[in-house]
JSON list of C-alpha atoms in Angstrom, two decimals:
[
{"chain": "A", "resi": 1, "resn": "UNK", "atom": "CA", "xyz": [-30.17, -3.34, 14.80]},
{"chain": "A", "resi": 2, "resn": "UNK", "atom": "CA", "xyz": [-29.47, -1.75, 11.27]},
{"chain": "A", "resi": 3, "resn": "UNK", "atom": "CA", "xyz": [-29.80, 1.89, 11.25]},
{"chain": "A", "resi": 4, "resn": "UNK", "atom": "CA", "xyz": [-33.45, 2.98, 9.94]},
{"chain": "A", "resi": 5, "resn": "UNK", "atom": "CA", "xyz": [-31.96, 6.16, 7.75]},
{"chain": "A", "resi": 6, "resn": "UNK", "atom": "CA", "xyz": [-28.55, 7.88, 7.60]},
{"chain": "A", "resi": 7, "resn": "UNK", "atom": "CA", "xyz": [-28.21, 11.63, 8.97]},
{"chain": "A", "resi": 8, "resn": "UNK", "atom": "CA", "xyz": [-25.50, 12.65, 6.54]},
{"chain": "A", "resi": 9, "resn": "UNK", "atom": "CA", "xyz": [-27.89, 13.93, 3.61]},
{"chain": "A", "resi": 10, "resn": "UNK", "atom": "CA", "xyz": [-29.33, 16.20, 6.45]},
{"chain": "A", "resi": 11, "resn": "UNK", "atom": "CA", "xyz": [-26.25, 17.04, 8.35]},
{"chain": "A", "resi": 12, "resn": "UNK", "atom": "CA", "xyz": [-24.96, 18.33, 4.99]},
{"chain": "A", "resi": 13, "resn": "UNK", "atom": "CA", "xyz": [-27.54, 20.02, 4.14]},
{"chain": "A", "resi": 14, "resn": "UNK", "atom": "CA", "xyz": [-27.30, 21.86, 7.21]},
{"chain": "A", "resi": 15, "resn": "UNK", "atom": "CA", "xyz": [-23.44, 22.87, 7.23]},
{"chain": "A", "resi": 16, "resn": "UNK", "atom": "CA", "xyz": [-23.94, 24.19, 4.01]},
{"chain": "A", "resi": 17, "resn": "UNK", "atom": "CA", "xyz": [-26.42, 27.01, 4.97]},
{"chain": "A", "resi": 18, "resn": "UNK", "atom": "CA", "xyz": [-24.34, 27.10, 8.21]},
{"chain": "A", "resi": 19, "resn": "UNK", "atom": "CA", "xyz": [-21.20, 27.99, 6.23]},
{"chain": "A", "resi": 20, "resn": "UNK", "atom": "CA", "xyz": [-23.13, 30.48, 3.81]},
{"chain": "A", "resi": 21, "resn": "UNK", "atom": "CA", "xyz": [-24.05, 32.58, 7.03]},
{"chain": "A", "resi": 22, "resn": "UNK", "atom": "CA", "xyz": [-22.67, 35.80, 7.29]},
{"chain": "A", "resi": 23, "resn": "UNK", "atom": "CA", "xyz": [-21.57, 37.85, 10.67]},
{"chain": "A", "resi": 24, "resn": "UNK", "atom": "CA", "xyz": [-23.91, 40.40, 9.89]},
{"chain": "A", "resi": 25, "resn": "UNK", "atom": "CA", "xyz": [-26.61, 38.32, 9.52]},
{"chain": "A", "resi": 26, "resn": "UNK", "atom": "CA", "xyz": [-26.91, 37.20, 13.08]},
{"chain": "A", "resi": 27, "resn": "UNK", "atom": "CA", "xyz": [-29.32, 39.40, 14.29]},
{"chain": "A", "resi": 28, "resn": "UNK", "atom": "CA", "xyz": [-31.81, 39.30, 11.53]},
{"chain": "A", "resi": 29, "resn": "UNK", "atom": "CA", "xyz": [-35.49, 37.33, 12.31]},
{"chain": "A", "resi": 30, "resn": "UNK", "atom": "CA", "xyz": [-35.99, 33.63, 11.19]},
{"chain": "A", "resi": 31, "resn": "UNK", "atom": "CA", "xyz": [-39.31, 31.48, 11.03]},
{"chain": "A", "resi": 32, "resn": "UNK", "atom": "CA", "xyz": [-38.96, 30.73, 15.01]},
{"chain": "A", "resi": 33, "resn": "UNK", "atom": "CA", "xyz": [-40.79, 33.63, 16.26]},
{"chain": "A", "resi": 34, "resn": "UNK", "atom": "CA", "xyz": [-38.69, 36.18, 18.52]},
{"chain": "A", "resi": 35, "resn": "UNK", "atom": "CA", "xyz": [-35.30, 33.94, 17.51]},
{"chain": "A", "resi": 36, "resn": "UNK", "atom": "CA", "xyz": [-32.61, 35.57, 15.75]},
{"chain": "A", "resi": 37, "resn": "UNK", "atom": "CA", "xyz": [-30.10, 33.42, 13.67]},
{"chain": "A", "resi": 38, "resn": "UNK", "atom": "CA", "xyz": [-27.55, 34.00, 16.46]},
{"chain": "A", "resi": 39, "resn": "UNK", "atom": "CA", "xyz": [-29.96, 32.41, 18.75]},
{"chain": "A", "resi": 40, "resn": "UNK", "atom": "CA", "xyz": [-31.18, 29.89, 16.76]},
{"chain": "A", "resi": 41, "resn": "UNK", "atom": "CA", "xyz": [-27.24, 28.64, 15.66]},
{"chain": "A", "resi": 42, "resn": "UNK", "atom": "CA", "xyz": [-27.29, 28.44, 19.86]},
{"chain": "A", "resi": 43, "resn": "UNK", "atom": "CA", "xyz": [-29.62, 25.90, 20.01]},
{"chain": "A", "resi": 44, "resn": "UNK", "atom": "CA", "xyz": [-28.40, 24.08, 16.75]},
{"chain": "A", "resi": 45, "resn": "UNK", "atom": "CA", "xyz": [-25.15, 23.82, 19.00]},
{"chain": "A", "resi": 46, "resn": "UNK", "atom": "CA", "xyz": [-27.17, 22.39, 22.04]},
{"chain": "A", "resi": 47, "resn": "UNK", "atom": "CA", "xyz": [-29.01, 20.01, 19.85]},
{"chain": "A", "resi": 48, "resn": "UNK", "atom": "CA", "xyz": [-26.13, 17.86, 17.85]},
{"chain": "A", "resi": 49, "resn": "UNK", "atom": "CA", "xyz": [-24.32, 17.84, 21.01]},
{"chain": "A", "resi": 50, "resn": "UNK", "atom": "CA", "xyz": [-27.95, 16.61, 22.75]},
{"chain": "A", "resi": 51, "resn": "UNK", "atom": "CA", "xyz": [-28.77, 13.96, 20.00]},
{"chain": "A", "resi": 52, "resn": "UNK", "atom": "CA", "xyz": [-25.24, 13.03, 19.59]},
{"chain": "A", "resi": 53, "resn": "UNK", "atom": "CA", "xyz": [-25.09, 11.83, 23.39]},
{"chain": "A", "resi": 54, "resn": "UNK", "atom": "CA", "xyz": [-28.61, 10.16, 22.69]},
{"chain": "A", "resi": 55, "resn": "UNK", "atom": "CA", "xyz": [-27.30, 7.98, 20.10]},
{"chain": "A", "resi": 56, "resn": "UNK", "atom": "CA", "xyz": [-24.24, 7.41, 22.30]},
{"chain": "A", "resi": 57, "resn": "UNK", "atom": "CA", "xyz": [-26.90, 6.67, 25.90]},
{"chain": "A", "resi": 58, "resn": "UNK", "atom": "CA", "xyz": [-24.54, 8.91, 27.50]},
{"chain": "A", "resi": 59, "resn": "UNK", "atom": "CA", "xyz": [-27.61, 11.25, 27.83]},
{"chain": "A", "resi": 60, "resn": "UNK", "atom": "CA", "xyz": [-29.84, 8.95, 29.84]},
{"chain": "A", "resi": 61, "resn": "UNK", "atom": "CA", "xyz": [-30.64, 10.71, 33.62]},
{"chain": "A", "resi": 62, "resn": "UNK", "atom": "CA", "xyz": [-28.98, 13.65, 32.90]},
{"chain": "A", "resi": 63, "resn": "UNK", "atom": "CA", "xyz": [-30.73, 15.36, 29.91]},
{"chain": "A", "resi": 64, "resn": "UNK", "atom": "CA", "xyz": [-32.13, 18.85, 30.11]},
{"chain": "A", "resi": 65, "resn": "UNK", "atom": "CA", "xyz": [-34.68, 21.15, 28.36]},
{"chain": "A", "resi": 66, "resn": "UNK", "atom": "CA", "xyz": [-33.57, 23.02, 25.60]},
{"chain": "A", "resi": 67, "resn": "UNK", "atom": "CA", "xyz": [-33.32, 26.55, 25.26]},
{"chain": "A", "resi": 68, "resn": "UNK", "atom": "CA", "xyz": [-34.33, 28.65, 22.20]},
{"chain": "A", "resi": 69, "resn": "UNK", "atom": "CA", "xyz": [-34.42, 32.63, 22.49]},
{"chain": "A", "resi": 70, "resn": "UNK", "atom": "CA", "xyz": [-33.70, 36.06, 21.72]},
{"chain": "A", "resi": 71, "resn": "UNK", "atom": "CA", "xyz": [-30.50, 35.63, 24.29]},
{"chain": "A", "resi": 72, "resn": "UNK", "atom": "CA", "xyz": [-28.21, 34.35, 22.39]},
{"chain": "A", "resi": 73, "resn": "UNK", "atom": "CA", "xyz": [-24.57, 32.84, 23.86]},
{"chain": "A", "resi": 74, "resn": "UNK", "atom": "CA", "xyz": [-23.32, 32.24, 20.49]},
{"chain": "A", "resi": 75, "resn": "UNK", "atom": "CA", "xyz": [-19.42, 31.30, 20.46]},
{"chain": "A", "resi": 76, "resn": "UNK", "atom": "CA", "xyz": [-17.04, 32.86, 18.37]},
{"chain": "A", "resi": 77, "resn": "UNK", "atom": "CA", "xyz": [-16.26, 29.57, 16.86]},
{"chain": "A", "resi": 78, "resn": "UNK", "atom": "CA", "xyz": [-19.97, 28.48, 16.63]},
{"chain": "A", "resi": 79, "resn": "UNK", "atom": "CA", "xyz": [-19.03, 27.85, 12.14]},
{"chain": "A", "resi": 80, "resn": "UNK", "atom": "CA", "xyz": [-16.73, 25.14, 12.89]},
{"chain": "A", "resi": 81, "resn": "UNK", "atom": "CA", "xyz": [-18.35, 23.80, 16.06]},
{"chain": "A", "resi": 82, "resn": "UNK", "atom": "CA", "xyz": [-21.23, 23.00, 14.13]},
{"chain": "A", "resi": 83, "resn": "UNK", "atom": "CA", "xyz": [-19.59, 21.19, 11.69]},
{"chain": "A", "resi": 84, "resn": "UNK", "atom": "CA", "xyz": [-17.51, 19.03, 13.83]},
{"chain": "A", "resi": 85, "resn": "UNK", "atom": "CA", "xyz": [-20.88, 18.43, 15.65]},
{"chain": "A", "resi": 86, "resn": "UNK", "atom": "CA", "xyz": [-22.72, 17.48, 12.98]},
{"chain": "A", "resi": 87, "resn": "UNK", "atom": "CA", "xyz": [-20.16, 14.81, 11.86]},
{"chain": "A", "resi": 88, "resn": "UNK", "atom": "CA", "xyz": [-19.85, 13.31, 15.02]},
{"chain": "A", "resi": 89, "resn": "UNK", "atom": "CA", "xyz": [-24.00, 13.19, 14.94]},
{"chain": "A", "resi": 90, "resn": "UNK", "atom": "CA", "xyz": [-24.01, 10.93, 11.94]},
{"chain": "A", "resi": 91, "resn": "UNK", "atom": "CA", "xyz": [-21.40, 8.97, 13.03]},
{"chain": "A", "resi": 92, "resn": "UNK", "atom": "CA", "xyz": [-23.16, 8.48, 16.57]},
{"chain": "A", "resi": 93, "resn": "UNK", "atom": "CA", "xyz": [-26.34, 7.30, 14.36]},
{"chain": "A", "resi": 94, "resn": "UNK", "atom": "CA", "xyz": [-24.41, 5.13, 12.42]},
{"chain": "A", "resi": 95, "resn": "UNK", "atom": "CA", "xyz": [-23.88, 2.24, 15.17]},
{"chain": "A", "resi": 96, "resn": "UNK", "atom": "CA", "xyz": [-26.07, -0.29, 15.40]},
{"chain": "A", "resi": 97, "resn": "UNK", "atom": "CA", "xyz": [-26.65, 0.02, 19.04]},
{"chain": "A", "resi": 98, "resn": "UNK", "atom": "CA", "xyz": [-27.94, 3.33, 18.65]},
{"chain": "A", "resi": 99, "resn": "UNK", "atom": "CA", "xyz": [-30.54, 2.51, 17.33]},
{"chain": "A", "resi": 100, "resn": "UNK", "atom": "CA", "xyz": [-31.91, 0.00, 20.42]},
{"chain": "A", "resi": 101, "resn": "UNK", "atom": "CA", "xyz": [-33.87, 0.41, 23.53]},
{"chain": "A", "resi": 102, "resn": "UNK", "atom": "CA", "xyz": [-34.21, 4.02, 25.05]},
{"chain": "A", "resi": 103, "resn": "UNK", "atom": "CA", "xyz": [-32.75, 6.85, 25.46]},
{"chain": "A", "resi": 104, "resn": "UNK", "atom": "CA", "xyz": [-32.71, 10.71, 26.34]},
{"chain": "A", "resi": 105, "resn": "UNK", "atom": "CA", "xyz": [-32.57, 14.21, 25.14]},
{"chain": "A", "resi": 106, "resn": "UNK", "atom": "CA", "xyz": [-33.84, 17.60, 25.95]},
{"chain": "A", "resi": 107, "resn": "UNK", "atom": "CA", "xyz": [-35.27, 15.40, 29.20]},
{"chain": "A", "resi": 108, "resn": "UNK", "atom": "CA", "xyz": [-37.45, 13.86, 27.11]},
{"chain": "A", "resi": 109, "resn": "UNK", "atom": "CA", "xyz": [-37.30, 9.58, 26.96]},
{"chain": "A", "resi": 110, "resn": "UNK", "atom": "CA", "xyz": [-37.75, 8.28, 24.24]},
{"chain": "A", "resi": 111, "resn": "UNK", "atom": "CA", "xyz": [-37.38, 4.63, 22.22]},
{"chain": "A", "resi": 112, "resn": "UNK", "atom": "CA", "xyz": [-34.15, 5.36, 20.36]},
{"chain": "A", "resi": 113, "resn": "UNK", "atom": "CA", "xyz": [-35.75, 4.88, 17.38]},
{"chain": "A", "resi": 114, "resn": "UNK", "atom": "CA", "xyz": [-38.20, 7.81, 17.74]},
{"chain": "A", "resi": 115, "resn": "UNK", "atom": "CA", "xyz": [-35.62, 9.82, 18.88]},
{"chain": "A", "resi": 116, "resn": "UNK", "atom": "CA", "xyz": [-33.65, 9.52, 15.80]},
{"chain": "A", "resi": 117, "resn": "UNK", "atom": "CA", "xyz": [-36.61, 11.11, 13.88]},
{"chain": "A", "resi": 118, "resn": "UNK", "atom": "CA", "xyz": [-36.87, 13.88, 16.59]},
{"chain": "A", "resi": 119, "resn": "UNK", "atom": "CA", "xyz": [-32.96, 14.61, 15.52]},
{"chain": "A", "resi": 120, "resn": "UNK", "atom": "CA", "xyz": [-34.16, 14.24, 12.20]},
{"chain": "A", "resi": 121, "resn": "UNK", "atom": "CA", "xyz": [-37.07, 16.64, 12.75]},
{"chain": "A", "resi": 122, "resn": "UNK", "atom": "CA", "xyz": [-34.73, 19.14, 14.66]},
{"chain": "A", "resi": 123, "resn": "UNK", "atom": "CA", "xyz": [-31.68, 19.15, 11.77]},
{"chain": "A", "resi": 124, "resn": "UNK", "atom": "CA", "xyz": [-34.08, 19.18, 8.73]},
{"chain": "A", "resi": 125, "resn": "UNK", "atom": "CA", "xyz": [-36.27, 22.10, 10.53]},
{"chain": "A", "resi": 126, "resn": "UNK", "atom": "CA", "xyz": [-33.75, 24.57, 11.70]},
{"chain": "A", "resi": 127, "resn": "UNK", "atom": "CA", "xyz": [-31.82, 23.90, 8.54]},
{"chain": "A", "resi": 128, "resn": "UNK", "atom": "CA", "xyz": [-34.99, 25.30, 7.14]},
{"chain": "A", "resi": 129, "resn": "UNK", "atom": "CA", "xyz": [-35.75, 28.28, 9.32]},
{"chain": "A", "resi": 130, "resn": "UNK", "atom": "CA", "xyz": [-31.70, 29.08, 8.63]},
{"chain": "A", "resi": 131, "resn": "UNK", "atom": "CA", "xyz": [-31.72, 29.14, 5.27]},
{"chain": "A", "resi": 132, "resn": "UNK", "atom": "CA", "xyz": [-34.61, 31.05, 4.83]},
{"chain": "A", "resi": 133, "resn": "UNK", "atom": "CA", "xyz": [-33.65, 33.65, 7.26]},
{"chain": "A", "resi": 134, "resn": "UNK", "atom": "CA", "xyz": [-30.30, 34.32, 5.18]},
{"chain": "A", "resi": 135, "resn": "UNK", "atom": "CA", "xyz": [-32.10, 33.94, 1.89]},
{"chain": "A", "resi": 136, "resn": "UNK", "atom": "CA", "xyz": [-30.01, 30.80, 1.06]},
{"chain": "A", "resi": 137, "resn": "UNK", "atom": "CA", "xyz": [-31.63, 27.53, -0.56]},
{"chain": "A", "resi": 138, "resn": "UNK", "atom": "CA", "xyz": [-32.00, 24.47, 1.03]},
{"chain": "A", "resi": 139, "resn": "UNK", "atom": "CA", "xyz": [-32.60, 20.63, 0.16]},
{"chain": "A", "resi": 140, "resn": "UNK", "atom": "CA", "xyz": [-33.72, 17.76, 1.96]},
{"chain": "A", "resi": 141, "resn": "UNK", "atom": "CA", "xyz": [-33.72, 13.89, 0.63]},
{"chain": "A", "resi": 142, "resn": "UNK", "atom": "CA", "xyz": [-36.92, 12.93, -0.35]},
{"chain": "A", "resi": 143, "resn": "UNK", "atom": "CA", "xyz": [-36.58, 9.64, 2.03]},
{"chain": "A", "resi": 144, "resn": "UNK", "atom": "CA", "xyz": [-35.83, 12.11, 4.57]},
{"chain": "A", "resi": 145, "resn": "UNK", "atom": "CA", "xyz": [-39.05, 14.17, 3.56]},
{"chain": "A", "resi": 146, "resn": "UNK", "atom": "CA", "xyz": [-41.13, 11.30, 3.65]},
{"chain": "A", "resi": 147, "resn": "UNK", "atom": "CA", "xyz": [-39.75, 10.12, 7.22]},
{"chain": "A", "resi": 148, "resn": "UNK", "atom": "CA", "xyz": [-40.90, 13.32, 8.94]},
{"chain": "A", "resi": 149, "resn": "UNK", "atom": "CA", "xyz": [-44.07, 13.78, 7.23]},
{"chain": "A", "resi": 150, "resn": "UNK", "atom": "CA", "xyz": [-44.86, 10.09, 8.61]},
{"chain": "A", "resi": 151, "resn": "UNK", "atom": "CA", "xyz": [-43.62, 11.35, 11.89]},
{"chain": "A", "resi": 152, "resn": "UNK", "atom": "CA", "xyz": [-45.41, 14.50, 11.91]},
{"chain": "A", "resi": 153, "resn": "UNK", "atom": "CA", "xyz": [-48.66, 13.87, 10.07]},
{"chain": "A", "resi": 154, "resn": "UNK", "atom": "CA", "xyz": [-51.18, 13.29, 13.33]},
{"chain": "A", "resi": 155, "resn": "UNK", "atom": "CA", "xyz": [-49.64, 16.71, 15.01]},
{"chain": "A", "resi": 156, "resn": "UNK", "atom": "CA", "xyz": [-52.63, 18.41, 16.42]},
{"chain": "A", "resi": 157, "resn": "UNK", "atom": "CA", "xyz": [-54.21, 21.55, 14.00]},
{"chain": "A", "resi": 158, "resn": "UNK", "atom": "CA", "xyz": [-53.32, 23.43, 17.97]},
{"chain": "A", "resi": 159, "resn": "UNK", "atom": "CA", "xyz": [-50.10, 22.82, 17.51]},
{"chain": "A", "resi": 160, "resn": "UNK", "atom": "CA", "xyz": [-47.49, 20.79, 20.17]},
{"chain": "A", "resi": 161, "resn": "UNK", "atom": "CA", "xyz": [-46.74, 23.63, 22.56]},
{"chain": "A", "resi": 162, "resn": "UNK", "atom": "CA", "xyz": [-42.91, 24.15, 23.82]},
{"chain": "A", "resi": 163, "resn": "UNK", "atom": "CA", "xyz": [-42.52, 22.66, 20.16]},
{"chain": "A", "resi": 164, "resn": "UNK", "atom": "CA", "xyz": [-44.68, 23.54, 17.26]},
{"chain": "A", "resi": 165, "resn": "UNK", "atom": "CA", "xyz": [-47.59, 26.46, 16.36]},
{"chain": "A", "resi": 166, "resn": "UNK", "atom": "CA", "xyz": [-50.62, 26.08, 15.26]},
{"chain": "A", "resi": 167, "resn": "UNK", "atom": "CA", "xyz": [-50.21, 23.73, 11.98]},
{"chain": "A", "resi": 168, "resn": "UNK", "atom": "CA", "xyz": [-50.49, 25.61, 8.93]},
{"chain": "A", "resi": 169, "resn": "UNK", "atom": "CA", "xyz": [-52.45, 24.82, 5.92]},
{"chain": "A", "resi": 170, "resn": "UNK", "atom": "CA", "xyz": [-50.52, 23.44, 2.83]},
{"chain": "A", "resi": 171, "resn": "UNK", "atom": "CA", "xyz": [-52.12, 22.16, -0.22]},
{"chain": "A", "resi": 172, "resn": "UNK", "atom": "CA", "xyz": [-52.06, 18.16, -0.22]},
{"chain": "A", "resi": 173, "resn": "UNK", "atom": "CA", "xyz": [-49.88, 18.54, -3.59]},
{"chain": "A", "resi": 174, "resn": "UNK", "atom": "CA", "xyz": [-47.43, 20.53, -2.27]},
{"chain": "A", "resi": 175, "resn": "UNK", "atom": "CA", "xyz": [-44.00, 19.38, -2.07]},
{"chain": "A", "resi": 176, "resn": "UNK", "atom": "CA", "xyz": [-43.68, 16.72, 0.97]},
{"chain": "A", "resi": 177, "resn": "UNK", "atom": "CA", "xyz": [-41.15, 18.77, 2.61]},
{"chain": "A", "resi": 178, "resn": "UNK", "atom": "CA", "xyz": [-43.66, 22.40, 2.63]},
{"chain": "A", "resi": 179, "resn": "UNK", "atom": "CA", "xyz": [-46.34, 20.11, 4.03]},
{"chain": "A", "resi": 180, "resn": "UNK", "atom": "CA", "xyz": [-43.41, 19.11, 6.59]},
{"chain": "A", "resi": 181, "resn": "UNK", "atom": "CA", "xyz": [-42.76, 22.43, 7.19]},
{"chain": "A", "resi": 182, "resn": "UNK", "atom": "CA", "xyz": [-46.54, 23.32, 7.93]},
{"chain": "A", "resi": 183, "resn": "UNK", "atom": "CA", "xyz": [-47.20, 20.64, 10.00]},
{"chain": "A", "resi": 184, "resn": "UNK", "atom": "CA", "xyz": [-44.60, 22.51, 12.71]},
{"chain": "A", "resi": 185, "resn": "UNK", "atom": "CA", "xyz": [-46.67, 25.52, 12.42]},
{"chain": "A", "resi": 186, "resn": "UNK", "atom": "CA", "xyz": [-44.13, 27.64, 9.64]},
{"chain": "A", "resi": 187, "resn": "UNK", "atom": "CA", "xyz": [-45.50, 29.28, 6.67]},
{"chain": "A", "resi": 188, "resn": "UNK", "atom": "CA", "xyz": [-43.38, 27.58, 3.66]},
{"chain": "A", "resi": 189, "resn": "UNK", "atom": "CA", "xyz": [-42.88, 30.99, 1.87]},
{"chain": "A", "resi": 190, "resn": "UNK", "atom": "CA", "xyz": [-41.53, 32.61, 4.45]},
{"chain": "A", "resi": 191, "resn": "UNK", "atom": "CA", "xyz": [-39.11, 35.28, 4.19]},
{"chain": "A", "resi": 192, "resn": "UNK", "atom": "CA", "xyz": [-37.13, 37.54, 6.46]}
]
């Protein structure tokens, strides 16, 4: 099978604000309630490493929840983790035979295919919440925009608990990747 998108416009997008974070900024708030950038560069850590094995099946039957918090375990090499994770993510994607059949992550199975847009989801998002909680910018492909609204458009007004708030309201002209942004329960204008 042909992969359905490549992850390298988003895996860019988030080393960038990755490398623009300071040490002092660790502690400061980010759109994830009660998550501090410390905590939140934690998960990002967990989750290339998670969707990396997905691509790879390695994952299957041994998966487990993630973990997002104010605790953070946040390695002292956590810049250039990240960015060696992140390459080996899109390269992972970039097989054909990741993208067949089933597989795992966060103990959740899923057709492979729908688990690439959850990676998708989880890169494009955090990169996000990152950048706006160290007042950096951010971009996002358009394709890639368009990918996750698709994926995220029927998400219930409620919210997906363990996942997403209570959607929030953006106009229907707003840029495809605010309405993205709403749809996980964020306020696009957020600020620290």
């Amino acid at each position: 099978m042909t992969p359905t998108f490549d992850f390298e416009p988003a895996a860019t997008a988030l080393e960038t604000v990755v490398a623009g974070i300071s040490d002092d900024q660790l502690h400061a708030p980010t759109p994830c309630e009660g998550t501090t950038v410390a905590a939140l560069l934690d998960h990002v850590l967990a989750l290339t490493e998670a969707f990396r094995q997905a691509a790879t099946k390695e994952s299957v039957g041994r998966s487990t929840p993630p973990s997002v918090g104010r605790d953070s375990k946040l390695p002292d090499d956590w810049r250039t983790r990240i960015q060696a994770q992140l390459k080996e993510l899109v390269a992972a994607w970039r097989e054909p035979e990741a993208w067949e059949g089933e597989t795992e992550a966060g103990g959740v199975r899923e057709a492979a295919l729908v688990m690439a847009v959850i990676a998708l989801d989880e890169v494009v998002v955090h990169g996000w919440d990152l950048a706006r909680a160290t007042g950096q910018p951010f971009t996002c492909a358009e394709s890639h925009a368009a990918i996750l609204f698709d994926f995220l458009r029927e998400t219930p007004t409620t919210g997906t608990p363990g996942l997403f708030g209570p959607v929030v309201e953006v106009p229907a002209d707003a840029p495809v990747l605010d309405r993205v942004i709403g749809l996980t329960g964020r306020t696009p204008s957020w600020t620290a």
